[in-house]
Amino acid sequence: MILVDMNQVTLSNLMVQIGSKNTVDPDLVRHMVLNSLRNYRKQFSEEFGELVLCYDNKTNWRREYFPNYKHGRRKDRKASKLDWNEIFDTLHMIKSELQENFPYKVLEVENAEADDIIASVVDYVAEEPSHYEKVLILSGDKDFIQLQKHKFVTQYSPTLKKFVNGIDPDVYIKEHILKGDRSDGVPNFLSPDNTFVEEIRQRPISKKKLATWIELEPEDFCTEDMMRNYQRNRTLIDLSYAPDDIKKSCVGAYLNSTVNDRSGLLNYFIKKRLKTLTENIGDF
């Protein structure tokens, strides 16, 4: 199967469309997103199977656990000149059209991110040998490197147009937990929760210490405060530490999701005046 990180795919297409105009053209964004999916399917379906489209939910268990999660992104949106209500309306419209017209599973789970869906489905495949299949993750997000611990998982970055490989997943996840993730508002494990919100300088981690700590278990080098922050980062970053109810809901959504047949695609393309895509309808 091909697990698609749809928030990354749709937002990257939308930002290309907006450019310097600061306005959204829903018809153009729709065409760009659908054409991207067409290209992915044409390029990869023979080897990996069908598309499974995975979306973030508007609510997020990580934000409940750690209120500062992705605080910087919310702050940047408020300062932006873009109309984010219009942007999210456009993305929601495209998601609804995919759910109603296309022959793919479209997954969204309450309180979960697309990362949780992708990780849960991968773990389900790993735990059920009878359901074994090759899995391609379509996303440039390096968080998915940790899932390459499963030998049947491959990752491809649509933005870079290349496979993401050659990185030890065990080393990567340990280093990521120690260093945190600035883009998600997660400080390194030596720094307090409010580091980025209050614009406090992080306590530095030397390369020598990092190399040493990666080889050890956290119990072997953490003080009480360090362990508390290590557990904070592990919960937010290591996808295997998502709550069990979230994982269960993600697998349930995958197993119970139905797909449309292809008979409605032609009428949809004609209605939306997608002439070029209509000529390539077989690719869908």
Tab-separated table of N, CA, C and O in Angstrom, residues 133-201:
chain	number	residue	atom	x	y	z
A	133	GLU	N	2.570	-6.870	3.447
A	133	GLU	CA	2.697	-6.268	2.127
A	133	GLU	C	3.755	-5.169	2.184
A	133	GLU	O	4.079	-4.656	3.251
A	134	LYS	N	4.277	-4.840	1.029
A	134	LYS	CA	5.232	-3.733	0.970
A	134	LYS	C	4.487	-2.422	1.191
A	134	LYS	O	3.381	-2.246	0.691
A	135	VAL	N	5.108	-1.525	1.947
A	135	VAL	CA	4.483	-0.243	2.259
A	135	VAL	C	5.404	0.881	1.817
A	135	VAL	O	6.596	0.889	2.133
A	136	LEU	N	4.833	1.827	1.098
A	136	LEU	CA	5.535	3.054	0.734
A	136	LEU	C	4.886	4.207	1.478
A	136	LEU	O	3.668	4.386	1.414
A	137	ILE	N	5.689	4.992	2.194
A	137	ILE	CA	5.205	6.208	2.847
A	137	ILE	C	5.598	7.383	1.964
A	137	ILE	O	6.775	7.610	1.707
A	138	LEU	N	4.588	8.113	1.503
A	138	LEU	CA	4.833	9.283	0.655
A	138	LEU	C	4.826	10.526	1.531
A	138	LEU	O	3.772	11.078	1.863
A	139	SER	N	6.006	10.963	1.940
A	139	SER	CA	6.153	12.142	2.784
A	139	SER	C	7.629	12.467	2.916
A	139	SER	O	8.468	11.562	2.971
A	140	GLY	N	7.935	13.751	3.013
A	140	GLY	CA	9.308	14.165	3.271
A	140	GLY	C	9.607	14.296	4.752
A	140	GLY	O	10.726	14.625	5.133
A	141	ASP	N	8.606	14.022	5.611
A	141	ASP	CA	8.763	14.172	7.055
A	141	ASP	C	9.733	13.112	7.580
A	141	ASP	O	9.467	11.908	7.492
A	142	LYS	N	10.827	13.569	8.170
A	142	LYS	CA	11.846	12.633	8.657
A	142	LYS	C	11.383	11.822	9.864
A	142	LYS	O	12.043	10.842	10.235
A	143	ASP	N	10.271	12.216	10.486
A	143	ASP	CA	9.744	11.418	11.593
A	143	ASP	C	9.468	9.980	11.156
A	143	ASP	O	9.497	9.056	11.978
A	144	PHE	N	9.203	9.786	9.870
A	144	PHE	CA	8.870	8.443	9.395
A	144	PHE	C	10.098	7.548	9.222
A	144	PHE	O	9.950	6.351	8.969
A	145	ILE	N	11.283	8.119	9.373
A	145	ILE	CA	12.491	7.283	9.315
A	145	ILE	C	12.419	6.186	10.373
A	145	ILE	O	12.873	5.060	10.150
A	146	GLN	N	11.828	6.507	11.530
A	146	GLN	CA	11.749	5.514	12.606
A	146	GLN	C	10.964	4.275	12.190
A	146	GLN	O	11.189	3.180	12.715
A	147	LEU	N	10.039	4.417	11.230
A	147	LEU	CA	9.242	3.265	10.784
A	147	LEU	C	10.013	2.357	9.841
A	147	LEU	O	9.570	1.250	9.534
A	148	GLN	N	11.176	2.815	9.401
A	148	GLN	CA	12.001	1.971	8.533
A	148	GLN	C	12.697	0.863	9.325
A	148	GLN	O	13.447	0.064	8.754
A	149	LYS	N	12.410	0.776	10.620
A	149	LYS	CA	12.845	-0.392	11.391
A	149	LYS	C	12.167	-1.648	10.853
A	149	LYS	O	12.677	-2.763	11.030
A	150	HIS	N	11.019	-1.468	10.199
A	150	HIS	CA	10.348	-2.566	9.505
A	150	HIS	C	10.919	-2.654	8.087
A	150	HIS	O	10.872	-1.673	7.340
A	151	LYS	N	11.413	-3.793	7.721
A	151	LYS	CA	12.121	-3.944	6.447
A	151	LYS	C	11.206	-3.778	5.240
A	151	LYS	O	11.686	-3.542	4.124
A	152	PHE	N	9.891	-3.883	5.438
A	152	PHE	CA	8.965	-3.756	4.314
A	152	PHE	C	8.568	-2.298	4.051
A	152	PHE	O	7.786	-2.019	3.144
A	153	VAL	N	9.101	-1.362	4.837
A	153	VAL	CA	8.741	0.055	4.707
A	153	VAL	C	9.776	0.808	3.879
A	153	VAL	O	10.983	0.710	4.112
A	154	THR	N	9.290	1.571	2.903
A	154	THR	CA	10.105	2.469	2.093
A	154	THR	C	9.494	3.861	2.189
A	154	THR	O	8.272	3.994	2.312
A	155	GLN	N	10.319	4.892	2.152
A	155	GLN	CA	9.818	6.266	2.207
A	155	GLN	C	10.312	7.052	1.006
A	155	GLN	O	11.475	6.938	0.604
A	156	TYR	N	9.394	7.857	0.447
A	156	TYR	CA	9.738	8.701	-0.701
A	156	TYR	C	9.296	10.125	-0.415
A	156	TYR	O	8.162	10.363	0.019
A	157	SER	N	10.195	11.085	-0.651
A	157	SER	CA	9.876	12.500	-0.451
A	157	SER	C	9.409	13.116	-1.762
A	157	SER	O	10.212	13.261	-2.694
A	158	PRO	N	8.127	13.483	-1.876
A	158	PRO	CA	7.644	14.115	-3.109
A	158	PRO	C	8.320	15.455	-3.392
A	158	PRO	O	8.510	15.827	-4.546
A	159	THR	N	8.674	16.182	-2.323
A	159	THR	CA	9.300	17.491	-2.507
A	159	THR	C	10.701	17.361	-3.078
A	159	THR	O	11.082	18.065	-4.025
A	160	LEU	N	11.475	16.441	-2.501
A	160	LEU	CA	12.860	16.243	-2.954
A	160	LEU	C	12.945	15.307	-4.157
A	160	LEU	O	13.998	15.201	-4.777
A	161	LYS	N	11.819	14.601	-4.416
A	161	LYS	CA	11.762	13.635	-5.520
A	161	LYS	C	12.847	12.564	-5.399
A	161	LYS	O	13.545	12.231	-6.359
A	162	LYS	N	12.971	12.030	-4.201
A	162	LYS	CA	13.926	10.949	-3.990
A	162	LYS	C	13.514	10.136	-2.757
A	162	LYS	O	12.727	10.600	-1.917
A	163	PHE	N	14.053	8.927	-2.680
A	163	PHE	CA	13.773	8.070	-1.549
A	163	PHE	C	14.555	8.548	-0.320
A	163	PHE	O	15.666	9.066	-0.441
A	164	VAL	N	13.928	8.375	0.845
A	164	VAL	CA	14.561	8.716	2.112
A	164	VAL	C	15.092	7.413	2.700
A	164	VAL	O	14.319	6.572	3.173
A	165	ASN	N	16.397	7.219	2.635
A	165	ASN	CA	16.960	5.965	3.129
A	165	ASN	C	18.406	6.188	3.572
A	165	ASN	O	18.917	7.301	3.520
A	166	GLY	N	19.030	5.112	4.017
A	166	GLY	CA	20.435	5.189	4.421
A	166	GLY	C	20.667	5.725	5.817
A	166	GLY	O	21.802	6.003	6.201
A	167	ILE	N	19.580	5.890	6.599
A	167	ILE	CA	19.699	6.392	7.968
A	167	ILE	C	19.245	5.297	8.928
A	167	ILE	O	18.167	4.726	8.755
A	168	ASP	N	20.057	4.994	9.928
A	168	ASP	CA	19.712	3.967	10.909
A	168	ASP	C	18.507	4.449	11.722
A	168	ASP	O	18.602	5.447	12.437
A	169	PRO	N	17.361	3.762	11.650
A	169	PRO	CA	16.164	4.256	12.352
A	169	PRO	C	16.305	4.272	13.861
A	169	PRO	O	15.733	5.131	14.531
A	170	ASP	N	17.064	3.330	14.421
A	170	ASP	CA	17.231	3.297	15.882
A	170	ASP	C	18.073	4.473	16.369
A	170	ASP	O	17.741	5.119	17.366
A	171	VAL	N	19.148	4.764	15.652
A	171	VAL	CA	19.989	5.910	16.002
A	171	VAL	C	19.216	7.207	15.792
A	171	VAL	O	19.266	8.130	16.616
A	172	TYR	N	18.469	7.264	14.697
A	172	TYR	CA	17.724	8.483	14.380
A	172	TYR	C	16.731	8.835	15.488
A	172	TYR	O	16.670	9.986	15.933
A	173	ILE	N	15.940	7.857	15.924
A	173	ILE	CA	14.903	8.180	16.903
A	173	ILE	C	15.517	8.567	18.240
A	173	ILE	O	15.039	9.487	18.924
A	174	LYS	N	16.615	7.923	18.639
A	174	LYS	CA	17.276	8.302	19.894
A	174	LYS	C	17.811	9.736	19.816
A	174	LYS	O	17.647	10.528	20.743
A	175	GLU	N	18.452	10.057	18.700
A	175	GLU	CA	18.999	11.409	18.534
A	175	GLU	C	17.882	12.444	18.489
A	175	GLU	O	17.995	13.529	19.069
A	176	HIS	N	16.800	12.101	17.831
A	176	HIS	CA	15.673	13.025	17.692
A	176	HIS	C	15.049	13.326	19.055
A	176	HIS	O	14.665	14.469	19.343
A	177	ILE	N	14.930	12.312	19.890
A	177	ILE	CA	14.375	12.504	21.231
A	177	ILE	C	15.292	13.406	22.061
A	177	ILE	O	14.823	14.315	22.763
A	178	LEU	N	16.570	13.183	21.966
A	178	LEU	CA	17.520	13.993	22.741
A	178	LEU	C	17.540	15.448	22.261
A	178	LEU	O	17.567	16.378	23.076
A	179	LYS	N	17.519	15.650	20.955
A	179	LYS	CA	17.655	16.989	20.385
A	179	LYS	C	16.330	17.744	20.280
A	179	LYS	O	16.320	18.962	20.089
A	180	GLY	N	15.209	17.018	20.394
A	180	GLY	CA	13.921	17.672	20.246
A	180	GLY	C	13.615	18.008	18.791
A	180	GLY	O	14.319	17.579	17.875
A	181	ASP	N	12.575	18.801	18.601
A	181	ASP	CA	12.148	19.157	17.249
A	181	ASP	C	11.624	20.591	17.274
A	181	ASP	O	10.476	20.839	17.643
A	182	ARG	N	12.470	21.532	16.890
A	182	ARG	CA	12.102	22.947	16.931
A	182	ARG	C	10.856	23.228	16.090
A	182	ARG	O	9.997	24.030	16.491
A	183	SER	N	10.740	22.592	14.930
A	183	SER	CA	9.601	22.869	14.038
A	183	SER	C	8.270	22.494	14.684
A	183	SER	O	7.228	23.057	14.358
A	184	ASP	N	8.299	21.536	15.613
A	184	ASP	CA	7.079	21.138	16.326
A	184	ASP	C	6.996	21.755	17.721
A	184	ASP	O	6.089	21.423	18.495
A	185	GLY	N	7.953	22.615	18.059
A	185	GLY	CA	7.926	23.267	19.357
A	185	GLY	C	8.381	22.380	20.503
A	185	GLY	O	8.054	22.648	21.668
A	186	VAL	N	9.154	21.335	20.180
A	186	VAL	CA	9.621	20.403	21.206
A	186	VAL	C	11.088	20.713	21.520
A	186	VAL	O	11.962	20.496	20.672
A	187	PRO	N	11.408	21.215	22.720
A	187	PRO	CA	12.800	21.547	23.057
A	187	PRO	C	13.650	20.286	23.210
A	187	PRO	O	13.121	19.176	23.328
A	188	ASN	N	14.971	20.458	23.234
A	188	ASN	CA	15.811	19.306	23.548
A	188	ASN	C	15.573	18.876	24.994
A	188	ASN	O	14.964	19.604	25.783
A	189	PHE	N	16.054	17.696	25.340
A	189	PHE	CA	15.668	17.114	26.623
A	189	PHE	C	16.367	17.776	27.825
A	189	PHE	O	16.046	17.451	28.966
A	190	LEU	N	17.273	18.711	27.565
A	190	LEU	CA	17.892	19.470	28.653
A	190	LEU	C	17.135	20.757	28.958
A	190	LEU	O	17.454	21.452	29.918
A	191	SER	N	16.140	21.071	28.142
A	191	SER	CA	15.486	22.389	28.221
A	191	SER	C	14.022	22.266	28.648
A	191	SER	O	13.369	21.259	28.367
A	192	PRO	N	13.495	23.317	29.315
A	192	PRO	CA	12.133	23.255	29.857
A	192	PRO	C	11.058	23.390	28.780
A	192	PRO	O	11.323	23.779	27.635
A	193	ASP	N	9.828	23.101	29.178
A	193	ASP	CA	8.693	23.103	28.255
A	193	ASP	C	8.502	24.431	27.532
A	193	ASP	O	8.110	24.472	26.367
A	194	ASN	N	8.746	25.529	28.219
A	194	ASN	CA	8.422	26.864	27.683
A	194	ASN	C	9.574	27.482	26.887
A	194	ASN	O	9.563	28.684	26.609
A	195	THR	N	10.560	26.690	26.511
A	195	THR	CA	11.752	27.213	25.842
A	195	THR	C	11.404	28.054	24.620
A	195	THR	O	11.858	29.202	24.487
A	196	PHE	N	10.617	27.525	23.719
A	196	PHE	CA	10.332	28.245	22.468
A	196	PHE	C	9.243	29.293	22.647
A	196	PHE	O	9.276	30.351	22.008
A	197	VAL	N	8.294	29.020	23.522
A	197	VAL	CA	7.212	29.989	23.770
A	197	VAL	C	7.774	31.269	24.372
A	197	VAL	O	7.386	32.381	23.990
A	198	GLU	N	8.707	31.117	25.316
A	198	GLU	CA	9.297	32.268	25.994
A	198	GLU	C	10.591	32.736	25.327
A	198	GLU	O	11.258	33.655	25.827
A	199	GLU	N	10.952	32.076	24.209
A	199	GLU	CA	12.174	32.401	23.460
A	199	GLU	C	13.410	32.345	24.352
A	199	GLU	O	14.253	33.245	24.369
A	200	ILE	N	13.478	31.253	25.107
A	200	ILE	CA	14.632	30.988	25.972
A	200	ILE	C	15.660	30.186	25.175
A	200	ILE	O	15.299	29.305	24.384
A	201	ARG	N	16.917	30.477	25.389
A	201	ARG	CA	17.972	29.722	24.704
A	201	ARG	C	18.030	28.296	25.248
A	201	ARG	O	18.030	28.069	26.453
